[in-house]
Coordinates of C-alpha atoms and ligand atoms in Angstrom, one line a residue:
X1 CA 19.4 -14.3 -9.8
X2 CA 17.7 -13.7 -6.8
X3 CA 17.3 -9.9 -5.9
X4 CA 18.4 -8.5 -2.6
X5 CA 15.5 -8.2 0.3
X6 CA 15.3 -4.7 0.0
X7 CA 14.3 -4.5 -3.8
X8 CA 11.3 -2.9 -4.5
X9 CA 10.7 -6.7 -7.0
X10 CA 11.4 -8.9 -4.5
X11 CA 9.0 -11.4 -2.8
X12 CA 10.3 -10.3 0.4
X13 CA 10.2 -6.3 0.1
X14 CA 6.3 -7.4 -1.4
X15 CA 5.1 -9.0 1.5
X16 CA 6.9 -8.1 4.8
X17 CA 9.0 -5.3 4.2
X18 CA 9.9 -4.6 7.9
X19 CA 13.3 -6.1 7.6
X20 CA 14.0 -3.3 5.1
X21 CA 12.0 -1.0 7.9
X22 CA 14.5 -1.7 10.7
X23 CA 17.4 -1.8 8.4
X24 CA 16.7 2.2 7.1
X25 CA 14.5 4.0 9.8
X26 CA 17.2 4.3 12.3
X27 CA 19.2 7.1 10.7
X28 CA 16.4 7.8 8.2
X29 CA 18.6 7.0 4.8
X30 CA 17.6 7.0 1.1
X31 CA 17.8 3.6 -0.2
X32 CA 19.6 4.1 -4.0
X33 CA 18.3 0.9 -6.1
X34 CA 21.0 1.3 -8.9
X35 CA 19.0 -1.3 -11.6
X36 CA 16.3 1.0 -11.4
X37 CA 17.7 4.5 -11.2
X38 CA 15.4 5.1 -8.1
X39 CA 15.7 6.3 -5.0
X40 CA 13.3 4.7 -2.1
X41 CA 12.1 6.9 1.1
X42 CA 10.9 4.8 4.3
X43 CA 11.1 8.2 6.9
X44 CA 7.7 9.5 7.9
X45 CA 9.2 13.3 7.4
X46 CA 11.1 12.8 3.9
X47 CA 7.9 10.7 2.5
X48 CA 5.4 13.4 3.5
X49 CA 7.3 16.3 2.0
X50 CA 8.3 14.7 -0.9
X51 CA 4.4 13.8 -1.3
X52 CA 3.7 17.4 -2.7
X53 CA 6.9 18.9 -3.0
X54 CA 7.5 21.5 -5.7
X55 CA 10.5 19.3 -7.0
X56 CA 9.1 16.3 -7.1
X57 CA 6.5 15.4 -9.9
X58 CA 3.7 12.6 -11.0
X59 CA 4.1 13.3 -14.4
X60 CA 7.2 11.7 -16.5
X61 CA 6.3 13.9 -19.7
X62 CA 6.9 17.1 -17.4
X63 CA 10.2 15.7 -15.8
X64 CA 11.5 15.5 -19.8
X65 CA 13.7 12.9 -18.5
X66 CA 12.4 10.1 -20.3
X67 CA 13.9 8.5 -23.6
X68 CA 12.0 10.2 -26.0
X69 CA 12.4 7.3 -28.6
X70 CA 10.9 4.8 -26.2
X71 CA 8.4 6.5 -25.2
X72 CA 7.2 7.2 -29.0
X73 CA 7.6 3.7 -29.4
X74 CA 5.4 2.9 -26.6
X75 CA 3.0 5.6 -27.0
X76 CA 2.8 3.9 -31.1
X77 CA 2.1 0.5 -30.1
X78 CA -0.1 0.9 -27.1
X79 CA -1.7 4.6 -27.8
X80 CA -4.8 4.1 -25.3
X81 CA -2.9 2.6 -22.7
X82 CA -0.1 5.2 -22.6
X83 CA -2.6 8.2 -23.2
X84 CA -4.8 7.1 -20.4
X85 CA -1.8 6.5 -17.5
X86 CA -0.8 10.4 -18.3
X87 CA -3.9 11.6 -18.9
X88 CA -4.4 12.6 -14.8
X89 CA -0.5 14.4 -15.3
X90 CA -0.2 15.4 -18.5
X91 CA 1.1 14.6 -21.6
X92 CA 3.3 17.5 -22.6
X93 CA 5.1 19.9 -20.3
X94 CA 4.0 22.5 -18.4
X95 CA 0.4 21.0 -18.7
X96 CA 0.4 18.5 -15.7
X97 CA -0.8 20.7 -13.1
X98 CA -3.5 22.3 -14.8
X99 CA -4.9 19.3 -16.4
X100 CA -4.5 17.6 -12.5
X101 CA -6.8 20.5 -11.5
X102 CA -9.3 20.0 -13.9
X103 CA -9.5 16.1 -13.3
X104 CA -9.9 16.6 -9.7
X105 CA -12.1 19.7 -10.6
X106 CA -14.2 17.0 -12.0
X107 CA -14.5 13.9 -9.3
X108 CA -14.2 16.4 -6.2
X109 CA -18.0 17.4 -5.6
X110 CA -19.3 13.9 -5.6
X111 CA -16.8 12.4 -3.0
X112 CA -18.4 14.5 -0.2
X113 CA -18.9 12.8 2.9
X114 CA -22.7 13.6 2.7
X115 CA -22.5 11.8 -1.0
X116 CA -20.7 8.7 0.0
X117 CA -23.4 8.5 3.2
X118 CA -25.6 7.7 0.5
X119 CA -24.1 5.0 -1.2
X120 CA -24.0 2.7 2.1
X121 CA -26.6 0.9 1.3
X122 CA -25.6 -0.1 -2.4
X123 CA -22.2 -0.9 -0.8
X124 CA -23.9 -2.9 2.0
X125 CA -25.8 -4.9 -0.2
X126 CA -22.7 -5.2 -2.5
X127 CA -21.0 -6.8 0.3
X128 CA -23.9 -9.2 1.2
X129 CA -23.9 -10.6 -1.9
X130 CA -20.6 -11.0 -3.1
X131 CA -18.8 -11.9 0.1
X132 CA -21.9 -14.3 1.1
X133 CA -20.3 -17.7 0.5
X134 CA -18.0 -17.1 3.8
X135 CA -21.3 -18.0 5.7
X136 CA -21.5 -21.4 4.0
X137 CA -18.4 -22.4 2.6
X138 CA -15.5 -24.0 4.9
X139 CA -12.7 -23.2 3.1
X140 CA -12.2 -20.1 0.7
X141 CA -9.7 -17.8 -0.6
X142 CA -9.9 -14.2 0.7
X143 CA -8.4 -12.1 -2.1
X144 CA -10.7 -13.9 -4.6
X145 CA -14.0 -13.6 -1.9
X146 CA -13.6 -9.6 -2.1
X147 CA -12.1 -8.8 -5.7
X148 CA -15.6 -7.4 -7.1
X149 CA -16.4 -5.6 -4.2
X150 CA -15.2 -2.6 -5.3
X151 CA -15.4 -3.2 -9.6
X152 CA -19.5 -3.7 -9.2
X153 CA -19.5 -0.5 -6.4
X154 CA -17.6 1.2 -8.6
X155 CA -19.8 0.3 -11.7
X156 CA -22.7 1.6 -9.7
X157 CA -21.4 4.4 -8.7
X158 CA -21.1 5.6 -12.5
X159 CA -24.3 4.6 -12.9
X160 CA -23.5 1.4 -15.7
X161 CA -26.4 -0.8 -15.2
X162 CA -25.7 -4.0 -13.8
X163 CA -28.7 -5.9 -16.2
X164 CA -26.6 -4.8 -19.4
X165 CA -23.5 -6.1 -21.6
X166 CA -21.6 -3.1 -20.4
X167 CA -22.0 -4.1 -16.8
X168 CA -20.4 -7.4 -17.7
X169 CA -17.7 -6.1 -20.7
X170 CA -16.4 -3.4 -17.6
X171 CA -16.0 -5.9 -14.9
X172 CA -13.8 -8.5 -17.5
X173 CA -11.8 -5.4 -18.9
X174 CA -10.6 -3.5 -16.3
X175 CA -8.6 -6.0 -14.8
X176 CA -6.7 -6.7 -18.0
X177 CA -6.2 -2.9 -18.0
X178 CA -5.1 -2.7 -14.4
X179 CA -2.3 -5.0 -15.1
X180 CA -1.0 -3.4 -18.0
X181 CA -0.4 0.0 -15.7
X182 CA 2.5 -1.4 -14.3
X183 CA 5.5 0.5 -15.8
X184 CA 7.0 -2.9 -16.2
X185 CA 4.5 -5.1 -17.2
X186 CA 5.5 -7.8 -20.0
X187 CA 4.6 -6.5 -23.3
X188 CA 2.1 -9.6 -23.5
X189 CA 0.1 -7.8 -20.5
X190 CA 0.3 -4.6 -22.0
X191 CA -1.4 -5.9 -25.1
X192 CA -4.2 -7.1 -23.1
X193 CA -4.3 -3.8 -21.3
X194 CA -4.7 -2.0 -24.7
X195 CA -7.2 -4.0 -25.1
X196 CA -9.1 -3.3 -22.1
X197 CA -8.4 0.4 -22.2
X198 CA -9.9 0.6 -25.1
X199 CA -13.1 -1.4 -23.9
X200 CA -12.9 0.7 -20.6
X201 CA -13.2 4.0 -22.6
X202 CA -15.8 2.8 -24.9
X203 CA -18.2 1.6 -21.7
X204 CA -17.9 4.7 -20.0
X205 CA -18.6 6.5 -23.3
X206 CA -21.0 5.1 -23.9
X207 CA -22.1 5.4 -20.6
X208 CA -21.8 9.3 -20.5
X209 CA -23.4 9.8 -24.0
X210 CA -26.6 7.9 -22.4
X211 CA -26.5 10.4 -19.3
X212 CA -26.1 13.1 -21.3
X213 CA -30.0 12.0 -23.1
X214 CA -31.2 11.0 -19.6
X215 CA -29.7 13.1 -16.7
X216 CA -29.5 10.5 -13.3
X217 CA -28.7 11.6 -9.9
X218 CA -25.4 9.6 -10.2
X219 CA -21.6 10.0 -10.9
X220 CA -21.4 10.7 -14.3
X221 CA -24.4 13.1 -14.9
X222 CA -22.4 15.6 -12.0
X223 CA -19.4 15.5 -14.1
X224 CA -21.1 16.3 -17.2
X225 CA -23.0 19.0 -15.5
X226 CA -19.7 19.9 -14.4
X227 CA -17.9 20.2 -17.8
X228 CA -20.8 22.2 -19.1
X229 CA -20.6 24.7 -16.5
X230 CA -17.0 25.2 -16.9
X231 CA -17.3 25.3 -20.9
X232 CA -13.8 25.2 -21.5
X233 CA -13.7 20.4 -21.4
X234 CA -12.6 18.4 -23.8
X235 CA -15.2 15.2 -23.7
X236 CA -12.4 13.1 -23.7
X237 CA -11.5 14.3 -20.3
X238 CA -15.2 13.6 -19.2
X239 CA -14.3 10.3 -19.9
X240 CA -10.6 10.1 -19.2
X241 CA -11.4 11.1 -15.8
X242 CA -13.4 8.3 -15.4
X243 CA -11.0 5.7 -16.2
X244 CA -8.5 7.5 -13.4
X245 CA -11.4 7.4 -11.2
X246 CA -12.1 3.2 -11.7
X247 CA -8.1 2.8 -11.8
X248 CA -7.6 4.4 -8.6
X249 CA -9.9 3.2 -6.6
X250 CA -10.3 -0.7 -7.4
X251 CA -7.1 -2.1 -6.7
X252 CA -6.2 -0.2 -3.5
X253 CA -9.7 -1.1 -2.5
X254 CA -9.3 -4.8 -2.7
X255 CA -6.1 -5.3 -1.1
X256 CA -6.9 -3.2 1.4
X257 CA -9.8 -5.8 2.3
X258 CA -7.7 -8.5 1.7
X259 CA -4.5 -7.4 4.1
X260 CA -6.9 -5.9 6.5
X261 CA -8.6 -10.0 6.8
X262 CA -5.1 -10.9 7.3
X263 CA -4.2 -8.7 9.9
X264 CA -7.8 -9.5 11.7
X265 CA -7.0 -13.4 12.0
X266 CA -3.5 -12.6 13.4
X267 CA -4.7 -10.6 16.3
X268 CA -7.3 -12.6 17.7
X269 CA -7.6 -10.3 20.7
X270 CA -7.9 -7.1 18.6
X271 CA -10.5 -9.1 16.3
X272 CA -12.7 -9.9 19.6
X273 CA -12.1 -6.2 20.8
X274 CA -14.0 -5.1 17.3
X275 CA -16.3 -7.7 17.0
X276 CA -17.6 -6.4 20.7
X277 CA -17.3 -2.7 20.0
X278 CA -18.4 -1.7 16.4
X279 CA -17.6 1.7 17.0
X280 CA -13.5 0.8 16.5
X281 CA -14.2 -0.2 13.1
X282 CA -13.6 3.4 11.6
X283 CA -10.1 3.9 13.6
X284 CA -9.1 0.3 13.1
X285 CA -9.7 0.5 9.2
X286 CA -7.1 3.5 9.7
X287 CA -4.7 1.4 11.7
X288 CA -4.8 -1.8 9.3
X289 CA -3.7 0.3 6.5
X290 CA -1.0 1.4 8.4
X291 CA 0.1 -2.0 9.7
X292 CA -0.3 -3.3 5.9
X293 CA -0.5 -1.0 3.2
X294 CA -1.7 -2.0 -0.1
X295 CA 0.7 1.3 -1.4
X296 CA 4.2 0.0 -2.1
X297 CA 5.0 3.4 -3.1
X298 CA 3.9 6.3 -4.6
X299 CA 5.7 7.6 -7.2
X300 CA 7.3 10.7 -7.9
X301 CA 10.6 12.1 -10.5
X302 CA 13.0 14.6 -8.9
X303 CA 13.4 17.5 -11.6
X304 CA 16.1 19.4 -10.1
X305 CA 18.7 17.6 -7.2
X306 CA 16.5 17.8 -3.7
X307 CA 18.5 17.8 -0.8
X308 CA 16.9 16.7 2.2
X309 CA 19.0 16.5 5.6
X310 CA 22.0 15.7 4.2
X311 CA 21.1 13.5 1.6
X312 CA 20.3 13.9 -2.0
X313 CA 17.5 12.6 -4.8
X314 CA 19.4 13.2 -7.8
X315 CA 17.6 15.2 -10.5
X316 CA 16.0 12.7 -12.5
X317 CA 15.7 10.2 -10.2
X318 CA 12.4 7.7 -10.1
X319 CA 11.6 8.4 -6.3
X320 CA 9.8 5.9 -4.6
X321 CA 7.6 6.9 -1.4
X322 CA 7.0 4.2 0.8
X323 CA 3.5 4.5 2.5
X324 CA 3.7 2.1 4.7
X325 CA 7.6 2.7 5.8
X326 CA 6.3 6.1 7.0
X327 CA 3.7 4.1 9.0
X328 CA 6.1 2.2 10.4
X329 CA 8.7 5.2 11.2
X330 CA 8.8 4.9 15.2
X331 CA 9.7 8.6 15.4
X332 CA 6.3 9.2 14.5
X333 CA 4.1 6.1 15.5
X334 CA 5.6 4.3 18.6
X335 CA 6.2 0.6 18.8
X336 CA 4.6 0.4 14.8
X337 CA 5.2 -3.6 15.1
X338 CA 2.2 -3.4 17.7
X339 CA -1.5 -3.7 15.6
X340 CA -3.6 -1.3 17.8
X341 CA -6.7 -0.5 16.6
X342 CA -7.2 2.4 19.1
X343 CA -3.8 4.1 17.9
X344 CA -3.9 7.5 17.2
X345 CA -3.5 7.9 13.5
X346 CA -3.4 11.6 13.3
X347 CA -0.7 12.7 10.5
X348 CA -1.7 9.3 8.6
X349 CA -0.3 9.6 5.2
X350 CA -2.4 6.0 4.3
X351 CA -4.3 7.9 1.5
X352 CA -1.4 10.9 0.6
X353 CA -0.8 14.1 1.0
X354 CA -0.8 17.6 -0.6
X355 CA -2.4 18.3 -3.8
X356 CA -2.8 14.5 -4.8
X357 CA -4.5 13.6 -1.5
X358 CA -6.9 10.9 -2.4
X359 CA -10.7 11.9 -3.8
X360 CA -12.0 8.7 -3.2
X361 CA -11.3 8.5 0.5
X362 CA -14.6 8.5 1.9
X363 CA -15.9 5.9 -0.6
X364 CA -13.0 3.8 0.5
X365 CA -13.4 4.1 3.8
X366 CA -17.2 3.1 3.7
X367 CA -16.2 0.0 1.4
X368 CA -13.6 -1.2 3.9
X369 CA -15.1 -0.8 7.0
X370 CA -18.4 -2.4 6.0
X371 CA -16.2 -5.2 4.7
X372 CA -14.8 -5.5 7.6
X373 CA -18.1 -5.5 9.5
X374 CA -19.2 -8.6 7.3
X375 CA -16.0 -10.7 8.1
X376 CA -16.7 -9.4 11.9
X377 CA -20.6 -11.0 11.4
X378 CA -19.8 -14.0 9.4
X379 CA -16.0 -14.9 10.3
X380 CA -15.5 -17.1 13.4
X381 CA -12.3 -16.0 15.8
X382 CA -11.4 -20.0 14.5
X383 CA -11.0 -19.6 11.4
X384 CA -7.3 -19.6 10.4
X385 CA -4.7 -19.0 7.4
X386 CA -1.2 -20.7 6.4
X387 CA 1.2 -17.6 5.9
X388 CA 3.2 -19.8 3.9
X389 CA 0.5 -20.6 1.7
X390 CA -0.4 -16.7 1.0
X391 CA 0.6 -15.7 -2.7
X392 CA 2.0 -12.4 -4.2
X393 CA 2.8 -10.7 -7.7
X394 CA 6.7 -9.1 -6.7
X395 CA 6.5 -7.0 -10.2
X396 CA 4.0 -3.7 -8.9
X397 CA 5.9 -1.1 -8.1
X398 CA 2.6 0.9 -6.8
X399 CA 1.1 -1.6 -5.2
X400 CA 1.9 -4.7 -2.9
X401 CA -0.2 -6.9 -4.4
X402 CA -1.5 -10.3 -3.0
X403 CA -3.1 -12.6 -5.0
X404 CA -4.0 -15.2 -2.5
X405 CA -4.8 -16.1 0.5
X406 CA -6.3 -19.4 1.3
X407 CA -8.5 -19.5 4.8
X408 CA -9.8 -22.1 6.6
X409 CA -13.7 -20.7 7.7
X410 CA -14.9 -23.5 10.2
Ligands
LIG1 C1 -8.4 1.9 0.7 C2 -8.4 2.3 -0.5 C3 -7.6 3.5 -1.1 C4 -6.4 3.9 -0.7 C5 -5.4 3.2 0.3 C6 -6.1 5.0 -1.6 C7 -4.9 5.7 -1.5 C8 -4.6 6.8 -2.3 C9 -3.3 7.5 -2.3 C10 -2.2 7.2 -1.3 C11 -3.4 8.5 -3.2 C12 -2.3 9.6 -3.5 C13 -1.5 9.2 -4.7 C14 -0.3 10.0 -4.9 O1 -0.1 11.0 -4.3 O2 0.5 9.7 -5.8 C15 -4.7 8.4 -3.9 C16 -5.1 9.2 -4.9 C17 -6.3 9.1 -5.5 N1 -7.3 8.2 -5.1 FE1 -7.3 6.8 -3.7 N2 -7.1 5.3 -2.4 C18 -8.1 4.4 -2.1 C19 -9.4 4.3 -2.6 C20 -9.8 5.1 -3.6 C21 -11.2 5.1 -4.2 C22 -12.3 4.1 -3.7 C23 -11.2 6.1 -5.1 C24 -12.4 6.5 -6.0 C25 -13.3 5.8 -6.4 C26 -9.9 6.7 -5.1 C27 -9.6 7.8 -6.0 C28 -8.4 8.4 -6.0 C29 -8.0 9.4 -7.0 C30 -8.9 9.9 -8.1 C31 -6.7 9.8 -6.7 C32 -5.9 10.8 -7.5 C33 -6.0 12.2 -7.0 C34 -5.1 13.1 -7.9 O3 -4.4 12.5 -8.7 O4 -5.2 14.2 -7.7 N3 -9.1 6.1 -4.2 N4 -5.4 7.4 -3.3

């Protein structure tokens, strides 16, 4: 049975959900998607304030909503996986937003601007490297080209040497693991993504018990400094963080390169404009993840009924936040169907709002902009892509999630 175009699984909603756009933004309504038990939000207003609204919460534990049974069932077979998706919320009441703190309390000081500055140049020669074949090769596919980027950056970053096993066990696992997030991922995936967790954890701790014997100026040796200072860590959350860290910013990261290569080769003018004037790049990267988001939603429960004018998310309700339907809200950014990479993009909720604002936003930025300064080098205004011929994965409710994209180079 096919599902209607405004379901959060189907191919259309996935790839061009502007149908669904025009359809709610007029008079700003709630979309209730009974099969799910969710509630979707396209409006710019209703998205940002249910971003970081006292009501509205990350953490499923906290809600107490859940089955109970299921979730022990889960938590039995898959103990790593499920332990490491709450371990940034929580796992048992009352202790989301304090454990939240201490996570971000952890990964803050590093994602300074004057931090990320310094990793340019491993990201520029990251790029070089892996994304090298578009100078040579006549026909490639994007989404494949740029999936490392951000994995090897990444690896750096917490300072796993590329030369060793590890290097090589954390770029096959997490992948695995990242599929296995998905709340509805087949059981077969989240076997794998055990699987992977497991690996994942045993890298990085591995990784932070050789920083601990031989401080670095790098990722992992601030944390730990970190933890000591405040006394009062569990190691596992030294390394828990971690894995929220890699699992956050990977994904996001590589389909934000991918869409943004997308929406470069449809607007030939706009990809001339930048490829003359360098200093667009920054806004532009803002702009492209407003004109294709690689957030489907973020995801929040209601715990109590929140009203919000004149209509209700029922208590208990999985609430769905769509990023880029607030992009597209015309209230807010006029004629959104235009790609305009001088748009002002102040109020941009690309990476969140409130408390959950996103800590690797500055690394993110620096990845996708010198991406896009590569492809802007090395990508001629003739190259082209078949939409038809682009390929997605429906089933990610966080993400919209392409998994190819064919283009023809020269
Ligand atoms: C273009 C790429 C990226 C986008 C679009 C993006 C977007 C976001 C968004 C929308 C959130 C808020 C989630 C919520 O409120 O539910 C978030 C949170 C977060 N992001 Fe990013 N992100 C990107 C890259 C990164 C990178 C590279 C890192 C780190 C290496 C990172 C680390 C995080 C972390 C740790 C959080 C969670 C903060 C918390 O839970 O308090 N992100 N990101």
């Amino acid at each position: 049975m096919s599902l209607p175009s405004n379901h959060p699984f189907s191919l259309e909603y996935t790839s061009n959900p502007r149908s669904t756009f025009a359809e709610v933004h007029e008079d700003n309504r709630f979309l209730h998607i009974e099969d799910l038990g969710a509630v979707a939000v396209h409006g710019y207003d209703a998205v940002r304030a249910f971003c970081d609204h006292p009501q509205m919460t990350r953490n499923f534990a906290e809600a107490n909503l859940g089955d109970p049974e299921a979730m022990a069932a889960r938590a039995a077979r898959w103990p790593t996986l499920e332990s490491s998706m709450t371990a940034g919320a929580g796992t048992r009441p009352g202790e989301g937003s304090e454990r939240a703190h201490l996570i971000r309390d952890l990964l803050a000081p590093d994602f300074r601007p004057g931090m990320i500055k310094k990793m340019a140049s491993t990201v520029s020669e990251v790029v070089s490297r892996v994304c090298s074949p578009l100078q040579s090769e006549s026909e490639l596919d994007v989404v494949k080209l740029v999936q490392e980027v951000p994995l090897i950056v990444i690896s750096k970053l917490l300072g796993i040497d590329e030369a060793t096993r590890d290097s090589q066990l954390f770029l096959t696992c997490a992948p695995d693991y990242f599929r296995g997030i998905n709340p509805i991922a087949a059981d077969s995936d989240r076997d794998k993504a055990e699987a992977g967790a497991k690996t994942m954890l045993e890298v990085l701790g591995r990784a932070v018990e050789n920083r601990r014997s031989n401080p670095q100026t790098d990722l992992i040796t601030q944390v730990i400094e970190i933890a000591d200072a405040r006394g009062d860590v569990d190691p596992e959350d030294v390394v828990r963080s971690l894995v929220i860290l890699v699992a956050a910013g990977t994904d996001t990261t590589r389909l934000t390169t991918s869409l943004a290569v997308k929406t470069l080769l449809s607007h030939p003018v706009a990809f001339e404009q930048m490829r003359e004037d360098r200093g667009l790049v920054g806004n532009a990267v803002m702009e492209m993840l407003r004109y294709e988001s690689p957030t489907k939603y973020l995801v929040r429960i209601a715990t109590e009924d929140v009203e919000f004018e004149g209509q209700t998310v029922p208590r208990g309700s999985l609430t769905l936040l769509s990023i880029m339907g607030a992009g597209w809200d015309p209230r807010v950014f006029e004629n959104p169907e235009i790609f305009d990479p001088n748009r002002d993009l102040k109020g941009s909720l690309s990476f969140g709002f409130g408390a959950g604002y996103c800590l690797g936003v500055h690394l993110a930025k620096l990845q996708v902009s010198t991406l896009l300064d590569y492809f802007l080098d090395h990508l001629p205004s003739t190259a082209t892509f078949d939409e038809s011929q682009i390929t997605w994965e429906p089933g990610n409710l966080f993400l919209r999630e392409i998994t190819g994209m064919p283009i023809h180079v020269r």
